[in-house]
Amino acid sequence: MKKETNMQDNIRIEKERKYWDKNAPRYDRGIEKYWEFYSVLVDKISQDAGVGNTVLEVAAGTGAISLKVAEQAARVYGVDISPLMVDEAKKKLEEKGIGNVNFSVHDAYSLPFDKDMFDTVICCSALHNMVNPGKALSEMNRVLKPEGRLIAPTICQGEYFKHKLMMTIFKLVAGFPVFHKFSFEELSNLVTESGFIIRNEEVIREMVFPIAYIVAELNIDGKIESV
Ligand SMILES: C[S@@+](CC[C@H](N)C(=O)[O-])C[C@H]1O[C@@H](n2cnc3c(N)ncnc32)[C@H](O)[C@@H]1O
């Protein structure tokens, strides 16, 4: 049974990381070209992440958000399932000589941190790229302090038919690893069912697909002790 689970996990991990490993060296250029608004989003997340906090970024990619957040945070940990995305993040870290950030390859479904460790957990533009985002959210719940805050800006390709169709075509043509085309309501329900109370949900429409910018706190009745 355990062997079967490991095999299923390996298949899932391969699905989730393959595209990012292949595209890691081009990722930042792609963002610059197609996501003009991204730098505004990074600044907004950094402000919401607070000052002097211990912060975890799940699915940190090439590290832009973690590096910005580190300007105000006490300590930042960025994890991602793609070793090549993490390599890109580490290169930037070295170039900038920042001392309070640590990047590592880890699976969002099984975080290498103690419970109640973080003041802020960030997961930007990644829940839709996970096969089982509910499992990742449960882990975020476990490692967040009871008074902590989740910041989860998530692309929602399922709210409007034209976006659903576009994403289906992108997936076929470019192999985008989008496993969930969320509507705003589906995303909110997922976050709530994972033991959070949504404090603020803002829709950002400056990009091709709308982003639901969710800020949530733990629902203490839904606090997860172990996954
Ligand atoms: C669209 S990128 C977003 C990267 C970064 N958050 C940003 O905003 O630039 C999605 C990221 O999710 C990561 N990812 C997907 N599944 C994951 C998992 N199970 N655990 C950790 N990272 C994962 C991918 O490797 C990829 O770097």
JSON list of N, CA and C in Angstrom, two decimals, residues 16-31 60-63 80-92:
[
{"chain": "A", "resi": 16, "resn": "GLU", "atom": "N", "xyz": [3.58, 17.72, -11.92]},
{"chain": "A", "resi": 16, "resn": "GLU", "atom": "CA", "xyz": [3.58, 19.11, -11.42]},
{"chain": "A", "resi": 16, "resn": "GLU", "atom": "C", "xyz": [4.87, 19.85, -11.75]},
{"chain": "A", "resi": 17, "resn": "ARG", "atom": "N", "xyz": [5.99, 19.12, -11.82]},
{"chain": "A", "resi": 17, "resn": "ARG", "atom": "CA", "xyz": [7.26, 19.86, -11.97]},
{"chain": "A", "resi": 17, "resn": "ARG", "atom": "C", "xyz": [7.81, 19.92, -13.39]},
{"chain": "A", "resi": 18, "resn": "LYS", "atom": "N", "xyz": [7.36, 18.95, -14.24]},
{"chain": "A", "resi": 18, "resn": "LYS", "atom": "CA", "xyz": [7.98, 18.78, -15.57]},
{"chain": "A", "resi": 18, "resn": "LYS", "atom": "C", "xyz": [8.05, 20.10, -16.37]},
{"chain": "A", "resi": 19, "resn": "TYR", "atom": "N", "xyz": [6.89, 20.77, -16.49]},
{"chain": "A", "resi": 19, "resn": "TYR", "atom": "CA", "xyz": [6.80, 21.98, -17.30]},
{"chain": "A", "resi": 19, "resn": "TYR", "atom": "C", "xyz": [7.74, 23.07, -16.76]},
{"chain": "A", "resi": 20, "resn": "TRP", "atom": "N", "xyz": [7.80, 23.21, -15.43]},
{"chain": "A", "resi": 20, "resn": "TRP", "atom": "CA", "xyz": [8.58, 24.29, -14.80]},
{"chain": "A", "resi": 20, "resn": "TRP", "atom": "C", "xyz": [10.06, 24.01, -14.93]},
{"chain": "A", "resi": 21, "resn": "ASP", "atom": "N", "xyz": [10.45, 22.74, -14.78]},
{"chain": "A", "resi": 21, "resn": "ASP", "atom": "CA", "xyz": [11.86, 22.39, -14.99]},
{"chain": "A", "resi": 21, "resn": "ASP", "atom": "C", "xyz": [12.30, 22.78, -16.40]},
{"chain": "A", "resi": 22, "resn": "LYS", "atom": "N", "xyz": [11.43, 22.48, -17.36]},
{"chain": "A", "resi": 22, "resn": "LYS", "atom": "CA", "xyz": [11.77, 22.75, -18.76]},
{"chain": "A", "resi": 22, "resn": "LYS", "atom": "C", "xyz": [11.85, 24.25, -19.04]},
{"chain": "A", "resi": 23, "resn": "ASN", "atom": "N", "xyz": [11.00, 25.02, -18.39]},
{"chain": "A", "resi": 23, "resn": "ASN", "atom": "CA", "xyz": [10.88, 26.44, -18.72]},
{"chain": "A", "resi": 23, "resn": "ASN", "atom": "C", "xyz": [11.54, 27.40, -17.72]},
{"chain": "A", "resi": 24, "resn": "ALA", "atom": "N", "xyz": [12.20, 26.84, -16.70]},
{"chain": "A", "resi": 24, "resn": "ALA", "atom": "CA", "xyz": [12.76, 27.69, -15.64]},
{"chain": "A", "resi": 24, "resn": "ALA", "atom": "C", "xyz": [13.67, 28.81, -16.16]},
{"chain": "A", "resi": 25, "resn": "PRO", "atom": "N", "xyz": [14.61, 28.51, -17.08]},
{"chain": "A", "resi": 25, "resn": "PRO", "atom": "CA", "xyz": [15.51, 29.60, -17.52]},
{"chain": "A", "resi": 25, "resn": "PRO", "atom": "C", "xyz": [14.78, 30.72, -18.25]},
{"chain": "A", "resi": 26, "resn": "ARG", "atom": "N", "xyz": [13.59, 30.42, -18.80]},
{"chain": "A", "resi": 26, "resn": "ARG", "atom": "CA", "xyz": [12.83, 31.44, -19.56]},
{"chain": "A", "resi": 26, "resn": "ARG", "atom": "C", "xyz": [11.75, 32.11, -18.73]},
{"chain": "A", "resi": 27, "resn": "TYR", "atom": "N", "xyz": [11.51, 31.61, -17.51]},
{"chain": "A", "resi": 27, "resn": "TYR", "atom": "CA", "xyz": [10.33, 32.04, -16.74]},
{"chain": "A", "resi": 27, "resn": "TYR", "atom": "C", "xyz": [10.30, 33.56, -16.50]},
{"chain": "A", "resi": 28, "resn": "ASP", "atom": "N", "xyz": [11.41, 34.12, -16.02]},
{"chain": "A", "resi": 28, "resn": "ASP", "atom": "CA", "xyz": [11.41, 35.55, -15.69]},
{"chain": "A", "resi": 28, "resn": "ASP", "atom": "C", "xyz": [11.19, 36.42, -16.93]},
{"chain": "A", "resi": 29, "resn": "ARG", "atom": "N", "xyz": [11.80, 36.01, -18.05]},
{"chain": "A", "resi": 29, "resn": "ARG", "atom": "CA", "xyz": [11.62, 36.77, -19.29]},
{"chain": "A", "resi": 29, "resn": "ARG", "atom": "C", "xyz": [10.15, 36.75, -19.72]},
{"chain": "A", "resi": 30, "resn": "GLY", "atom": "N", "xyz": [9.51, 35.58, -19.57]},
{"chain": "A", "resi": 30, "resn": "GLY", "atom": "CA", "xyz": [8.09, 35.43, -19.91]},
{"chain": "A", "resi": 30, "resn": "GLY", "atom": "C", "xyz": [7.23, 36.35, -19.06]},
{"chain": "A", "resi": 31, "resn": "ILE", "atom": "N", "xyz": [7.55, 36.41, -17.78]},
{"chain": "A", "resi": 31, "resn": "ILE", "atom": "CA", "xyz": [6.80, 37.28, -16.86]},
{"chain": "A", "resi": 31, "resn": "ILE", "atom": "C", "xyz": [6.95, 38.74, -17.31]},
{"chain": "A", "resi": 60, "resn": "ALA", "atom": "N", "xyz": [7.45, 28.87, -4.66]},
{"chain": "A", "resi": 60, "resn": "ALA", "atom": "CA", "xyz": [8.13, 30.17, -4.79]},
{"chain": "A", "resi": 60, "resn": "ALA", "atom": "C", "xyz": [8.69, 30.42, -6.19]},
{"chain": "A", "resi": 61, "resn": "GLY", "atom": "N", "xyz": [8.73, 29.42, -7.03]},
{"chain": "A", "resi": 61, "resn": "GLY", "atom": "CA", "xyz": [9.21, 29.60, -8.40]},
{"chain": "A", "resi": 61, "resn": "GLY", "atom": "C", "xyz": [10.63, 30.14, -8.43]},
{"chain": "A", "resi": 62, "resn": "THR", "atom": "N", "xyz": [10.85, 31.19, -9.22]},
{"chain": "A", "resi": 62, "resn": "THR", "atom": "CA", "xyz": [12.21, 31.76, -9.36]},
{"chain": "A", "resi": 62, "resn": "THR", "atom": "C", "xyz": [12.49, 32.83, -8.29]},
{"chain": "A", "resi": 63, "resn": "GLY", "atom": "N", "xyz": [11.61, 32.93, -7.30]},
{"chain": "A", "resi": 63, "resn": "GLY", "atom": "CA", "xyz": [11.95, 33.65, -6.07]},
{"chain": "A", "resi": 63, "resn": "GLY", "atom": "C", "xyz": [11.67, 35.14, -5.98]},
{"chain": "A", "resi": 80, "resn": "ASP", "atom": "N", "xyz": [9.78, 25.07, -3.50]},
{"chain": "A", "resi": 80, "resn": "ASP", "atom": "CA", "xyz": [9.15, 24.78, -4.79]},
{"chain": "A", "resi": 80, "resn": "ASP", "atom": "C", "xyz": [9.50, 23.35, -5.17]},
{"chain": "A", "resi": 81, "resn": "ILE", "atom": "N", "xyz": [8.59, 22.73, -5.93]},
{"chain": "A", "resi": 81, "resn": "ILE", "atom": "CA", "xyz": [8.79, 21.33, -6.32]},
{"chain": "A", "resi": 81, "resn": "ILE", "atom": "C", "xyz": [9.77, 21.18, -7.48]},
{"chain": "A", "resi": 82, "resn": "SER", "atom": "N", "xyz": [10.02, 22.28, -8.21]},
{"chain": "A", "resi": 82, "resn": "SER", "atom": "CA", "xyz": [10.89, 22.20, -9.40]},
{"chain": "A", "resi": 82, "resn": "SER", "atom": "C", "xyz": [12.32, 22.59, -9.05]},
{"chain": "A", "resi": 83, "resn": "PRO", "atom": "N", "xyz": [13.25, 21.63, -9.10]},
{"chain": "A", "resi": 83, "resn": "PRO", "atom": "CA", "xyz": [14.64, 21.95, -8.77]},
{"chain": "A", "resi": 83, "resn": "PRO", "atom": "C", "xyz": [15.21, 23.05, -9.66]},
{"chain": "A", "resi": 84, "resn": "LEU", "atom": "N", "xyz": [14.78, 23.11, -10.91]},
{"chain": "A", "resi": 84, "resn": "LEU", "atom": "CA", "xyz": [15.38, 24.11, -11.80]},
{"chain": "A", "resi": 84, "resn": "LEU", "atom": "C", "xyz": [14.84, 25.52, -11.54]},
{"chain": "A", "resi": 85, "resn": "MET", "atom": "N", "xyz": [13.57, 25.60, -11.11]},
{"chain": "A", "resi": 85, "resn": "MET", "atom": "CA", "xyz": [13.05, 26.91, -10.70]},
{"chain": "A", "resi": 85, "resn": "MET", "atom": "C", "xyz": [13.82, 27.36, -9.44]},
{"chain": "A", "resi": 86, "resn": "VAL", "atom": "N", "xyz": [14.05, 26.44, -8.52]},
{"chain": "A", "resi": 86, "resn": "VAL", "atom": "CA", "xyz": [14.78, 26.78, -7.28]},
{"chain": "A", "resi": 86, "resn": "VAL", "atom": "C", "xyz": [16.22, 27.21, -7.61]},
{"chain": "A", "resi": 87, "resn": "ASP", "atom": "N", "xyz": [16.84, 26.57, -8.60]},
{"chain": "A", "resi": 87, "resn": "ASP", "atom": "CA", "xyz": [18.19, 26.99, -9.01]},
{"chain": "A", "resi": 87, "resn": "ASP", "atom": "C", "xyz": [18.20, 28.45, -9.43]},
{"chain": "A", "resi": 88, "resn": "GLU", "atom": "N", "xyz": [17.17, 28.83, -10.20]},
{"chain": "A", "resi": 88, "resn": "GLU", "atom": "CA", "xyz": [17.08, 30.23, -10.66]},
{"chain": "A", "resi": 88, "resn": "GLU", "atom": "C", "xyz": [16.94, 31.16, -9.46]},
{"chain": "A", "resi": 89, "resn": "ALA", "atom": "N", "xyz": [16.11, 30.76, -8.50]},
{"chain": "A", "resi": 89, "resn": "ALA", "atom": "CA", "xyz": [15.91, 31.59, -7.30]},
{"chain": "A", "resi": 89, "resn": "ALA", "atom": "C", "xyz": [17.23, 31.72, -6.53]},
{"chain": "A", "resi": 90, "resn": "LYS", "atom": "N", "xyz": [17.95, 30.61, -6.43]},
{"chain": "A", "resi": 90, "resn": "LYS", "atom": "CA", "xyz": [19.22, 30.64, -5.67]},
{"chain": "A", "resi": 90, "resn": "LYS", "atom": "C", "xyz": [20.25, 31.54, -6.35]},
{"chain": "A", "resi": 91, "resn": "LYS", "atom": "N", "xyz": [20.24, 31.54, -7.70]},
{"chain": "A", "resi": 91, "resn": "LYS", "atom": "CA", "xyz": [21.18, 32.41, -8.43]},
{"chain": "A", "resi": 91, "resn": "LYS", "atom": "C", "xyz": [20.95, 33.87, -8.05]},
{"chain": "A", "resi": 92, "resn": "LYS", "atom": "N", "xyz": [19.65, 34.27, -8.03]},
{"chain": "A", "resi": 92, "resn": "LYS", "atom": "CA", "xyz": [19.32, 35.66, -7.70]},
{"chain": "A", "resi": 92, "resn": "LYS", "atom": "C", "xyz": [19.74, 35.98, -6.27]}
]
